[in-house]
Coordinates of C-alpha atoms in Angstrom, one line a residue:
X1 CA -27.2 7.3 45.7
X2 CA -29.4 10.4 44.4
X3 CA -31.0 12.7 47.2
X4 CA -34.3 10.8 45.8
X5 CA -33.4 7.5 47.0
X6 CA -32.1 8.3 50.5
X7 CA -35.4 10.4 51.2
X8 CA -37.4 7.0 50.8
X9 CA -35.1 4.9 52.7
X10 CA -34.8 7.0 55.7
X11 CA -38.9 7.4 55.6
X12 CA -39.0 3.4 55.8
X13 CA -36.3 3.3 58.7
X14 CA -38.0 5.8 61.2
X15 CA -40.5 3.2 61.7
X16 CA -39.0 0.7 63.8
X17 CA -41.4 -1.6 64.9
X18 CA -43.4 -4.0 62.7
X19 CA -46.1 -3.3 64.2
X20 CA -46.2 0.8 63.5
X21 CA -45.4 -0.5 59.5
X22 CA -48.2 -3.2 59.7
X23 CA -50.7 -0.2 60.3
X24 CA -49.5 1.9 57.9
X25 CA -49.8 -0.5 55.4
X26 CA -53.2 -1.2 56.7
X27 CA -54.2 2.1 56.5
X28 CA -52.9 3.1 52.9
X29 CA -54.3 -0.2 51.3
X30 CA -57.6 -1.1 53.5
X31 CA -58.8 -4.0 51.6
X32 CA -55.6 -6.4 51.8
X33 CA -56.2 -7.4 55.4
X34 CA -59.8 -7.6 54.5
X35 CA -59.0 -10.5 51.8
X36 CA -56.5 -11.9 54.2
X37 CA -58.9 -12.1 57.0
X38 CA -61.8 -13.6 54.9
X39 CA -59.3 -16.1 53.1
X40 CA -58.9 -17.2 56.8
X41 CA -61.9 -17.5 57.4
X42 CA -63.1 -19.3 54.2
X43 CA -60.2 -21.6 55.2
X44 CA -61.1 -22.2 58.7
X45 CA -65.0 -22.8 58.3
X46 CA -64.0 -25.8 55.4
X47 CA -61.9 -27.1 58.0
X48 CA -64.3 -27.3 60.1
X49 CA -67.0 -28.3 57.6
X50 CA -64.2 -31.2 57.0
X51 CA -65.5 -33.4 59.8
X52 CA -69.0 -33.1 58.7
X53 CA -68.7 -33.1 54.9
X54 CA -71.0 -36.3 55.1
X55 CA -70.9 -38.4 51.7
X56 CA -68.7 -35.6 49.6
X57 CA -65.4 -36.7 48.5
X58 CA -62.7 -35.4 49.8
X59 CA -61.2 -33.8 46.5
X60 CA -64.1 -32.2 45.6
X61 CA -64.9 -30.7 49.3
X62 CA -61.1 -29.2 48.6
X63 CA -61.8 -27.9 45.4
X64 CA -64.8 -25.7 46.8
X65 CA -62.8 -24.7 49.8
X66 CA -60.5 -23.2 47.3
X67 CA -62.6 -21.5 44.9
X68 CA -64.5 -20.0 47.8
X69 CA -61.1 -18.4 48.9
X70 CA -60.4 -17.5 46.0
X71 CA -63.6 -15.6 45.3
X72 CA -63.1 -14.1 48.7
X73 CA -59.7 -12.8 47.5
X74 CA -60.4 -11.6 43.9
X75 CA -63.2 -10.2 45.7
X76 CA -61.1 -8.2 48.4
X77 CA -58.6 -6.7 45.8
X78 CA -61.4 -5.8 42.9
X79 CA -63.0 -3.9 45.8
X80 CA -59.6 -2.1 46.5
X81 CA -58.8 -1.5 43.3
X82 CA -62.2 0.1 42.8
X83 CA -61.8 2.5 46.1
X84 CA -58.3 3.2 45.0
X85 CA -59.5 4.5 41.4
X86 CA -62.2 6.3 43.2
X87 CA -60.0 7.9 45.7
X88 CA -57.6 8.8 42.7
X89 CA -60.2 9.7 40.1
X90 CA -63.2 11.6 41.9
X91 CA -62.7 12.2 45.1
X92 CA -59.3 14.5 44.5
X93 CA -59.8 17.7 43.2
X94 CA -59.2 17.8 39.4
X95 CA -56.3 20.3 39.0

């Protein structure tokens, strides 16, 4: 192994718990738990909407559920791609 490689494993092994890696994730890609969160949520309220979808067949109430979640999660990652080429592009000093 190259002095390279054993720098970036021993970076990833100093955090032991999940939870300390969950954040740091969190924090370097902001927008991933965003789509998450709103996928569950998309999911949850056509759940719910489920009971109530009236005379709607159930394929088609399905079919919006998931292009609503979708959306929702094209959405989420457009957005972080946008404030990652931002961040990269104009808010770094040009050297």
């Amino acid at each position: 192994m190259s002095s390279g490689q054993e720098s970036v494993f021993s970076e990833y092994e100093s955090d032991t718990s999940q939870t300390s890696k969950l954040l740091r994730k969190f924090k370097e890609t902001p927008f991933v738990p965003i789509g998450m969160a709103g996928f569950a949520a998309v999911v949850g309220y056509g759940l719910y909407r489920l009971k109530h979808r009236g005379d709607m067949k159930m394929s088609l109430h399905l079919i919006h559920m998931r292009v609503a979640a979708q959306g929702f999660v094209v959405g989420a990652i457009t957005c972080g791609v946008l404030y990652s080429m931002f961040r990269e592009y104009v808010v770094k000093p040009k050297e």
